[in-house]
DNA sequence: TAAATGATTTAGGTAGACCTAAATATAATG
DNA sequence: CATTATATTTAGGTCTACCTAAATCATTTA
């Protein structure tokens, strides 16, 4: 019913709107690494299929149907990522590309059984919430480590950046999901921060960029 | 590198040649439920890519490269089927369509890890051999139940027919893989046979068509 | 071996999903 | 408000993978 390409467009529009950006032709093109003219093409077709609301020169939005499909694809993506990490022992930096393919497999039965097999996980390996069977997502608007005050404790619960290099950096620093940390100090100069890994009692220094890209939950 | 459509053509040619039929344009078209003219089109392109050997008006054969891809796709298909049945608890009559999609996911790492996760199974849920990492298949040329003699014992090890209706019939009759049977009698009239399910000591009567489509291994 | 039949290819299209270059609309700026 | 600059669309292609109808080849069959 909906092609792989169409699903990727719906996902892109969904993601842009979530991030409070408007799904302009150019923004979509950049996300999908394609050209603006191709996007215009596709928006017309998706509008025809009543999956997006599109008027010339205006940013696109998803219809109910379009959004339901986008969320379903995201559900599949995140469930597969969870499977790859938990069952097949992939690293969290290795699963996104594979999930980009698996998310387009069409079989509701497959996804429901996979969900059961995995015990209906709530979060994917990057801390992103997995939509449930009915398409409900509880989008956490977590704080970011940059907002934590000195001497406060927190758990690392997710990443804002998803690049492999960031994930690999976090692995190297032992800043994995679930880690309990305490903010020891933050330097005025460049906002770099000294944090303690509570369990291992190790202290490490991280840049502001890192602090901005780690989601935390205060204790 | 190779598209979903290309992979399906390679698989079709491989299967035809295995079954000692020649991969003629029409035979391929029938298997793939497409038109002969479309097949000609594709054969030209696959020939260009050196995946098949093709000369006008002649049946196609696979090159080494083409065969390697075909076998890899079959490996993926059968591993996924095994996963679906063993881990996700699908019935053997429910997995083929889903595996038709999953077999095209491109990621050698994924398949190797899946294989490990499943403990490198040798046979899929229908008794078909799973090619190993190096692309080696030990094609069993099993006997079929129709060749069993009266009073002989055997195990059911595979199905020749893969249709859902046949698989569902076998489920209903409790003729699942691994079942030990004894041939009690075969009627001259229509070759229908009376067999005993050794473990449950039940006797059932099956048609010649069924006998021709069940692979067995004599004890 | 000529005609008929069936298999295969060619010719000419379509739809999806891209692309570049050119035209046009919108937004920003002096 | 007129002029740039930027965003977006249109025009015109390409490539893949299909299709129908017509032409051609190959194999039977008379
Ligand atoms: Mn991902
Ligand atoms: Mn993720
Ligand atoms: Mn199958
Ligand atoms: Mn099978």
Coordinates of C-alpha atoms (C1' of nucleotides) and ligand atoms in Angstrom, one line a residue:
Chain A
X1 CA 0.0 0.0 0.0
X2 CA 2.7 2.5 0.9
X3 CA 6.1 2.1 -0.6
X4 CA 9.4 2.3 1.1
X5 CA 10.1 5.8 -0.3
X6 CA 6.7 7.0 0.8
X7 CA 7.2 5.7 4.3
X8 CA 10.5 7.5 4.5
X9 CA 8.9 10.8 3.5
X10 CA 6.2 10.4 6.1
X11 CA 8.8 9.6 8.8
X12 CA 10.8 12.7 7.8
X13 CA 7.8 15.0 8.0
X14 CA 6.8 13.5 11.4
X15 CA 10.3 14.0 12.8
X16 CA 10.5 17.6 11.6
X17 CA 7.2 18.5 13.1
X18 CA 8.2 16.8 16.4
X19 CA 11.2 19.0 16.5
X20 CA 9.0 22.0 16.0
X21 CA 10.5 22.7 12.6
X22 CA 8.1 23.0 9.7
X23 CA 8.3 20.3 7.0
X24 CA 9.4 22.6 4.2
X25 CA 10.5 21.2 0.9
X26 CA 14.1 21.9 1.6
X27 CA 14.0 20.6 5.1
X28 CA 12.6 17.3 3.9
X29 CA 15.1 17.2 1.1
X30 CA 18.0 17.6 3.4
X31 CA 16.8 14.9 5.8
X32 CA 16.3 12.4 3.1
X33 CA 19.4 13.4 1.2
X34 CA 17.5 14.1 -2.0
X35 CA 16.7 17.1 -4.1
X36 CA 13.9 19.7 -3.4
X37 CA 12.4 19.0 -6.8
X38 CA 12.0 15.3 -5.9
X39 CA 10.3 16.3 -2.7
X40 CA 7.8 18.4 -4.5
X41 CA 7.1 15.4 -6.8
X42 CA 6.5 13.1 -3.8
X43 CA 4.4 15.6 -1.8
X44 CA 2.0 15.8 -4.7
X45 CA 1.6 12.1 -4.7
X46 CA 1.3 11.8 -1.0
X47 CA -1.3 14.6 -1.0
X48 CA -3.2 12.7 -3.7
X49 CA -3.2 9.6 -1.5
X50 CA -4.4 11.8 1.4
X51 CA -1.4 11.0 3.6
X52 CA -0.1 14.6 3.7
X53 CA -1.8 18.0 3.5
X54 CA 0.1 19.9 0.9
X55 CA -0.4 23.3 -0.7
X56 CA 2.1 24.7 -3.1
X57 CA 4.8 26.7 -1.4
X58 CA 3.6 25.7 2.0
X59 CA 5.2 23.3 4.5
X60 CA 3.5 19.9 4.5
X61 CA 1.8 18.3 7.5
X62 CA 0.6 14.7 8.0
X63 CA -3.0 13.7 7.8
X64 CA -4.3 11.3 10.5
X65 CA -3.6 8.4 8.2
X66 CA -0.2 9.7 7.3
X67 CA 0.7 10.1 10.9
X68 CA -0.5 6.7 11.9
X69 CA 1.8 5.2 9.2
X70 CA 4.7 7.3 10.3
X71 CA 4.3 6.2 13.9
X72 CA 3.9 2.6 12.9
X73 CA 7.2 2.7 11.0
X74 CA 8.9 4.3 14.0
X75 CA 7.5 1.5 16.2
X76 CA 8.9 -1.1 13.9
X77 CA 12.3 0.7 13.7
X78 CA 12.7 0.9 17.4
X79 CA 11.4 -2.6 18.1
X80 CA 13.9 -4.0 15.6
X81 CA 16.7 -2.0 17.1
X82 CA 15.8 -3.4 20.5
X83 CA 15.8 -6.9 19.1
X84 CA 19.2 -6.4 17.4
X85 CA 20.8 -5.1 20.6
X86 CA 19.1 -7.4 23.2
X87 CA 18.9 -10.6 21.2
X88 CA 21.6 -10.4 18.5
X89 CA 24.1 -8.5 20.7
X90 CA 24.8 -5.7 18.3
X91 CA 26.2 -2.5 19.7
X92 CA 23.8 0.5 19.8
X93 CA 26.0 2.2 17.2
X94 CA 25.5 -0.7 14.7
X95 CA 21.7 -1.0 14.5
X96 CA 20.3 2.0 12.9
X97 CA 21.1 1.2 9.3
X98 CA 19.7 -2.3 9.6
X99 CA 16.6 -1.0 11.3
X100 CA 16.1 1.4 8.4
X101 CA 15.6 -1.6 6.2
X102 CA 13.6 -3.7 8.7
X103 CA 11.2 -1.0 9.5
X104 CA 9.6 -1.4 6.0
X105 CA 8.7 -5.0 6.3
X106 CA 4.9 -5.2 6.0
X107 CA 3.3 -7.6 8.4
X108 CA 1.3 -6.5 11.5
X109 CA 1.4 -10.1 12.8
X110 CA 5.2 -10.1 12.7
X111 CA 5.5 -6.9 14.7
X112 CA 3.0 -7.9 17.3
X113 CA 4.8 -11.2 17.8
X114 CA 8.1 -9.5 17.9
X115 CA 6.8 -7.2 20.5
X116 CA 5.6 -10.1 22.6
X117 CA 8.9 -12.0 22.2
X118 CA 10.7 -8.9 23.5
X119 CA 8.2 -8.4 26.3
X120 CA 6.8 -5.2 25.0
X121 CA 9.8 -2.9 25.6
X122 CA 9.1 0.7 26.3
X123 CA 12.4 2.2 25.1
X124 CA 14.8 1.5 22.3
X125 CA 18.6 1.2 22.8
X126 CA 19.0 4.9 22.4
X127 CA 16.3 5.7 25.0
X128 CA 13.7 6.7 22.5
X129 CA 10.1 5.6 23.4
X130 CA 8.6 2.8 21.4
X131 CA 5.0 3.5 20.3
X132 CA 2.5 0.9 21.5
X133 CA 0.2 -1.2 19.3
X134 CA -2.3 1.5 19.2
X135 CA 0.2 4.0 18.0
X136 CA 0.5 5.9 21.3
X137 CA 3.9 7.4 22.1
X138 CA 4.7 9.0 25.4
X139 CA 7.2 11.5 24.1
X140 CA 9.4 12.2 27.0
X141 CA 10.6 15.7 27.1
X142 CA 13.6 15.0 29.2
X143 CA 16.1 17.3 30.6
X144 CA 19.5 17.4 29.1
X145 CA 22.6 17.1 31.1
X146 CA 23.5 20.7 30.4
X147 CA 20.5 21.7 32.6
X148 CA 21.7 19.7 35.6
X149 CA 23.1 21.8 38.6
X150 CA 26.3 21.2 40.4
X151 CA 26.0 18.5 43.1
X152 CA 22.8 17.0 41.6
X153 CA 22.5 13.4 40.7
X154 CA 20.9 11.9 37.6
X155 CA 20.5 8.9 35.4
X156 CA 21.4 8.8 31.8
X157 CA 18.2 7.9 29.9
X158 CA 18.8 8.8 26.3
X159 CA 20.8 10.4 23.6
X160 CA 19.7 13.4 21.5
X161 CA 22.4 12.9 18.9
X162 CA 22.3 9.6 17.2
X163 CA 25.6 9.7 15.2
X164 CA 27.8 6.7 15.5
X165 CA 30.7 8.7 16.5
X166 CA 28.8 10.1 19.5
X167 CA 27.6 6.7 20.5
X168 CA 31.1 5.3 20.3
X169 CA 32.4 8.1 22.3
X170 CA 29.9 7.4 25.0
X171 CA 30.8 3.7 25.0
X172 CA 34.4 4.6 25.5
X173 CA 33.6 7.0 28.4
X174 CA 31.3 4.4 29.9
X175 CA 28.4 6.8 29.6
X176 CA 25.8 4.1 28.7
X177 CA 22.1 4.3 29.4
X178 CA 21.2 3.7 33.0
X179 CA 24.5 5.1 34.3
X180 CA 24.1 7.2 37.5
X181 CA 26.1 10.4 37.5
X182 CA 26.7 13.4 39.8
X183 CA 27.6 16.8 38.4
X184 CA 30.8 17.8 40.2
X185 CA 31.6 21.1 38.5
X186 CA 30.9 23.1 35.4
X187 CA 33.4 25.6 34.1
X188 CA 32.2 29.0 33.2
X189 CA 34.7 29.3 30.4
X190 CA 33.3 26.7 28.0
X191 CA 30.6 25.0 30.0
X192 CA 32.7 21.8 30.1
X193 CA 31.7 19.7 33.0
X194 CA 33.2 17.3 35.5
X195 CA 30.9 14.4 36.3
X196 CA 31.3 11.5 38.6
X197 CA 30.2 8.0 37.5
X198 CA 28.6 7.1 40.8
X199 CA 28.9 3.3 40.7
X200 CA 32.6 3.3 39.6
X201 CA 33.4 6.5 41.4
X202 CA 35.4 7.6 38.4
X203 CA 35.5 11.3 37.4
X204 CA 35.5 12.4 33.8
X205 CA 35.3 15.7 32.0
X206 CA 33.0 16.2 29.1
X207 CA 32.4 19.1 26.7
X208 CA 29.3 21.2 26.6
X209 CA 28.4 19.5 23.3
X210 CA 28.2 16.2 25.1
X211 CA 26.1 17.8 28.0
X212 CA 23.7 19.1 25.4
X213 CA 23.2 15.7 23.8
X214 CA 22.6 13.5 26.8
X215 CA 19.1 13.1 28.2
X216 CA 18.9 12.6 31.9
X217 CA 16.4 12.0 34.6
X218 CA 17.1 13.5 38.0
X219 CA 16.8 11.3 41.0
Chain B
X1 CA 24.0 -3.7 -5.4
X2 CA 21.3 -6.2 -6.4
X3 CA 17.7 -5.1 -6.2
X4 CA 14.8 -7.0 -4.7
X5 CA 13.5 -7.7 -8.2
X6 CA 16.8 -9.0 -9.4
X7 CA 17.2 -11.2 -6.4
X8 CA 13.8 -12.8 -7.1
X9 CA 14.8 -13.5 -10.7
X10 CA 18.0 -15.2 -9.6
X11 CA 16.1 -17.3 -7.1
X12 CA 13.6 -18.3 -9.7
X13 CA 16.3 -19.4 -12.1
X14 CA 18.1 -21.3 -9.4
X15 CA 15.0 -23.1 -8.3
X16 CA 14.1 -24.0 -11.9
X17 CA 17.5 -25.5 -12.6
X18 CA 17.5 -27.4 -9.3
X19 CA 14.2 -29.0 -10.4
X20 CA 15.9 -30.0 -13.6
X21 CA 13.7 -27.6 -15.6
X22 CA 15.4 -25.1 -17.9
X23 CA 14.9 -21.5 -16.9
X24 CA 13.1 -20.5 -20.1
X25 CA 11.5 -17.1 -20.4
X26 CA 8.1 -18.5 -19.9
X27 CA 9.0 -20.7 -16.9
X28 CA 10.5 -17.7 -15.1
X29 CA 7.5 -15.5 -16.0
X30 CA 5.1 -18.1 -14.5
X31 CA 7.1 -18.5 -11.3
X32 CA 7.3 -14.8 -10.8
X33 CA 3.8 -14.1 -11.9
X34 CA 5.0 -11.6 -14.5
X35 CA 4.9 -11.4 -18.3
X36 CA 7.4 -13.0 -20.6
X37 CA 8.4 -9.7 -22.1
X38 CA 9.3 -8.4 -18.7
X39 CA 11.5 -11.4 -18.2
X40 CA 13.3 -10.8 -21.4
X41 CA 13.9 -7.2 -20.2
X42 CA 15.4 -8.4 -16.9
X43 CA 17.5 -11.2 -18.4
X44 CA 19.2 -8.6 -20.6
X45 CA 20.0 -6.5 -17.5
X46 CA 21.2 -9.5 -15.4
X47 CA 23.3 -10.7 -18.3
X48 CA 24.8 -7.2 -18.5
X49 CA 25.6 -7.4 -14.8
X50 CA 27.1 -10.9 -15.4
X51 CA 24.8 -12.5 -13.0
X52 CA 23.2 -14.8 -15.6
X53 CA 24.3 -16.2 -18.9
X54 CA 21.7 -15.3 -21.5
X55 CA 21.5 -15.7 -25.2
X56 CA 18.4 -14.8 -27.1
X57 CA 15.9 -17.6 -27.4
X58 CA 17.9 -19.8 -25.0
X59 CA 17.1 -20.6 -21.4
X60 CA 19.1 -18.7 -18.9
X61 CA 21.7 -20.1 -16.4
X62 CA 23.3 -18.5 -13.4
X63 CA 26.9 -17.3 -13.4
X64 CA 29.0 -18.1 -10.3
X65 CA 28.2 -14.7 -8.9
X66 CA 24.6 -15.1 -9.7
X67 CA 24.4 -18.4 -8.0
X68 CA 26.2 -17.2 -5.0
X69 CA 23.6 -14.4 -4.6
X70 CA 20.7 -16.8 -5.1
X71 CA 22.0 -19.1 -2.5
X72 CA 22.6 -16.3 -0.1
X73 CA 19.0 -15.1 -0.5
X74 CA 17.8 -18.7 0.1
X75 CA 19.9 -18.9 3.2
X76 CA 18.3 -15.7 4.5
X77 CA 14.8 -16.9 3.6
X78 CA 15.2 -20.2 5.5
X79 CA 17.0 -18.7 8.5
X80 CA 14.2 -16.1 8.9
X81 CA 11.6 -18.8 8.5
X82 CA 13.3 -20.8 11.3
X83 CA 13.4 -17.7 13.5
X84 CA 9.7 -17.0 12.9
X85 CA 8.6 -20.5 13.8
X86 CA 11.1 -21.2 16.6
X87 CA 11.2 -17.8 18.3
X88 CA 8.1 -16.0 17.3
X89 CA 5.9 -19.1 17.4
X90 CA 4.4 -18.7 13.9
X91 CA 2.9 -21.8 12.3
X92 CA 4.9 -23.2 9.4
X93 CA 2.1 -22.2 7.1
X94 CA 2.4 -18.5 8.1
X95 CA 6.0 -17.7 7.5
X96 CA 6.7 -17.9 3.8
X97 CA 5.3 -14.6 2.8
X98 CA 7.1 -12.8 5.6
X99 CA 10.4 -14.5 4.7
X100 CA 9.9 -13.4 1.1
X101 CA 10.3 -9.8 2.4
X102 CA 13.0 -10.5 5.1
X103 CA 15.2 -12.4 2.6
X104 CA 16.0 -9.1 0.9
X105 CA 17.4 -7.3 3.9
X106 CA 21.1 -6.5 3.1
X107 CA 23.4 -7.0 6.0
X108 CA 25.8 -9.9 6.2
X109 CA 26.4 -9.1 9.9
X110 CA 22.7 -9.4 10.6
X111 CA 22.5 -12.9 9.0
X112 CA 25.6 -14.2 10.7
X113 CA 24.4 -13.0 14.1
X114 CA 20.9 -14.4 13.5
X115 CA 22.5 -17.7 12.5
X116 CA 24.4 -17.7 15.8
X117 CA 21.4 -16.7 17.8
X118 CA 19.5 -19.7 16.3
X119 CA 22.5 -22.0 16.8
X120 CA 23.1 -22.5 13.1
X121 CA 20.1 -24.6 12.2
X122 CA 20.6 -27.1 9.4
X123 CA 16.9 -27.2 8.2
X124 CA 14.1 -24.8 7.9
X125 CA 10.6 -25.4 9.2
X126 CA 9.7 -27.2 6.0
X127 CA 12.7 -29.5 6.1
X128 CA 14.6 -27.6 3.5
X129 CA 18.4 -27.4 4.0
X130 CA 19.8 -24.0 5.1
X131 CA 22.9 -23.1 3.1
X132 CA 25.9 -22.4 5.4
X133 CA 27.9 -19.2 5.6
X134 CA 30.1 -20.2 2.7
X135 CA 27.0 -20.9 0.5
X136 CA 27.3 -24.7 0.7
X137 CA 24.0 -26.6 0.6
X138 CA 23.7 -30.3 1.1
X139 CA 20.7 -30.8 -1.1
X140 CA 19.0 -33.9 0.3
X141 CA 17.5 -36.0 -2.4
X142 CA 15.1 -37.6 0.0
X143 CA 12.8 -40.4 -0.8
X144 CA 9.1 -39.5 -0.9
X145 CA 6.5 -41.4 1.1
X146 CA 5.2 -42.9 -2.1
X147 CA 8.4 -44.9 -2.4
X148 CA 8.1 -46.5 1.0
X149 CA 7.1 -50.2 1.1
X150 CA 4.5 -51.8 3.2
X151 CA 5.6 -52.6 6.8
X152 CA 8.6 -50.2 6.6
X153 CA 9.2 -47.4 9.1
X154 CA 10.2 -43.9 8.4
X155 CA 10.4 -40.3 9.7
X156 CA 8.8 -37.4 8.0
X157 CA 11.6 -35.0 7.2
X158 CA 10.2 -32.5 4.8
X159 CA 7.5 -31.3 2.4
X160 CA 7.8 -31.1 -1.4
X161 CA 4.6 -29.0 -1.8
X162 CA 4.8 -25.8 0.2
X163 CA 1.2 -24.6 -0.3
X164 CA -0.6 -23.4 2.8
X165 CA -3.5 -25.7 2.3
X166 CA -1.1 -28.7 2.2
X167 CA 0.7 -27.6 5.4
X168 CA -2.6 -27.0 7.1
X169 CA -3.8 -30.4 6.1
X170 CA -0.7 -32.0 7.6
X171 CA -1.2 -30.1 10.8
X172 CA -4.7 -31.4 11.0
X173 CA -3.5 -34.9 10.4
X174 CA -0.6 -34.5 12.9
X175 CA 1.8 -35.3 10.1
X176 CA 4.4 -32.8 11.3
X177 CA 8.2 -33.0 10.7
X178 CA 9.8 -35.6 12.9
X179 CA 6.8 -37.9 13.1
X180 CA 7.6 -41.6 12.9
X181 CA 5.3 -43.6 10.7
X182 CA 4.8 -47.1 9.5
X183 CA 3.2 -47.9 6.2
X184 CA 0.4 -50.4 6.9
X185 CA -1.0 -50.8 3.4
X186 CA -1.3 -49.2 0.0
X187 CA -4.3 -49.8 -2.2
X188 CA -3.7 -50.7 -5.8
X189 CA -6.8 -48.9 -6.9
X190 CA -5.6 -45.3 -6.3
X191 CA -2.4 -45.7 -4.4
X192 CA -4.0 -44.3 -1.3
X193 CA -2.1 -45.5 1.8
X194 CA -2.8 -46.4 5.4
X195 CA -0.1 -45.3 7.7
X196 CA 0.4 -45.6 11.4
X197 CA 1.6 -42.7 13.5
X198 CA 3.9 -44.8 15.6
X199 CA 4.0 -42.7 18.8
X200 CA 0.3 -42.2 19.0
X201 CA -0.6 -45.5 17.5
X202 CA -3.2 -43.8 15.3
X203 CA -3.9 -45.1 11.8
X204 CA -4.8 -42.7 9.1
X205 CA -5.5 -42.9 5.4
X206 CA -3.8 -40.5 2.9
X207 CA -4.1 -40.0 -0.8
X208 CA -1.3 -40.7 -3.3
X209 CA -1.0 -36.9 -3.7
X210 CA 0.0 -36.6 -0.1
X211 CA 2.4 -39.6 -0.4
X212 CA 4.1 -37.9 -3.3
X213 CA 4.6 -34.7 -1.4
X214 CA 6.1 -35.9 1.9
X215 CA 9.8 -36.4 2.2
X216 CA 10.8 -39.3 4.4
X217 CA 13.9 -40.9 5.8
X218 CA 13.8 -44.6 6.4
X219 CA 15.0 -45.8 9.8
Chain C
dT1 C1' 9.4 -29.3 -46.1
dA2 C1' 5.6 -26.0 -45.6
dA3 C1' 2.3 -24.4 -42.5
dA4 C1' 0.7 -23.9 -38.0
dT5 C1' 1.6 -23.3 -33.2
dG6 C1' 3.9 -21.8 -29.3
dA7 C1' 7.8 -19.3 -27.3
dT8 C1' 10.3 -15.3 -27.3
dT9 C1' 11.6 -10.8 -28.4
dT10 C1' 10.8 -6.0 -29.9
dA11 C1' 8.3 -1.8 -30.0
dG12 C1' 6.1 1.5 -27.6
dG13 C1' 3.9 2.8 -23.0
dT14 C1' 3.2 3.7 -17.9
dA15 C1' 4.4 4.7 -13.0
dG16 C1' 7.5 5.6 -9.3
dA17 C1' 11.4 7.8 -7.8
dC18 C1' 15.0 10.1 -8.8
dC19 C1' 17.9 14.2 -11.3
dT20 C1' 19.5 19.1 -13.5
dA21 C1' 18.5 23.4 -15.2
dA22 C1' 15.3 27.0 -15.7
dA23 C1' 11.3 29.6 -14.2
dT24 C1' 8.7 31.6 -10.6
dA25 C1' 7.2 32.7 -6.0
dT26 C1' 8.2 34.2 -1.4
dA27 C1' 11.1 36.4 2.0
dA28 C1' 14.6 39.5 3.4
dT29 C1' 16.9 43.8 3.0
dG30 C1' 18.3 48.4 1.9
Chain D
dC1 C1' 8.7 49.6 -2.0
dA2 C1' 12.0 47.9 -5.2
dT3 C1' 15.6 44.8 -5.3
dT4 C1' 18.1 40.8 -4.1
dA5 C1' 18.4 36.4 -2.2
dT6 C1' 16.4 32.1 -1.2
dA7 C1' 12.9 28.6 -1.5
dT8 C1' 10.0 26.1 -4.4
dT9 C1' 8.1 24.5 -8.5
dT10 C1' 8.1 23.3 -13.4
dA11 C1' 10.1 21.3 -17.5
dG12 C1' 12.3 17.9 -19.4
dG13 C1' 15.3 13.7 -18.6
dT14 C1' 16.9 9.0 -16.7
dC15 C1' 16.5 4.3 -14.9
dT16 C1' 14.0 0.3 -13.2
dA17 C1' 10.5 -2.7 -13.6
dC18 C1' 6.5 -3.5 -15.2
dC19 C1' 2.6 -3.8 -19.2
dT20 C1' 0.1 -4.9 -24.1
dA21 C1' 0.3 -5.7 -28.9
dA22 C1' 2.8 -6.9 -32.8
dA23 C1' 6.6 -9.1 -34.9
dT24 C1' 9.8 -12.8 -35.3
dC25 C1' 11.9 -17.1 -34.2
dA26 C1' 11.8 -22.2 -33.3
dT27 C1' 9.5 -26.4 -33.1
dT28 C1' 5.9 -29.4 -34.2
dT29 C1' 2.9 -31.4 -37.1
dA30 C1' 0.8 -32.5 -41.5
Ligands
LIG1 MN1 17.6 4.3 14.6
LIG2 MN1 17.0 4.4 18.1
LIG3 MN1 9.5 -20.2 2.2
LIG4 MN1 10.8 -23.0 3.8

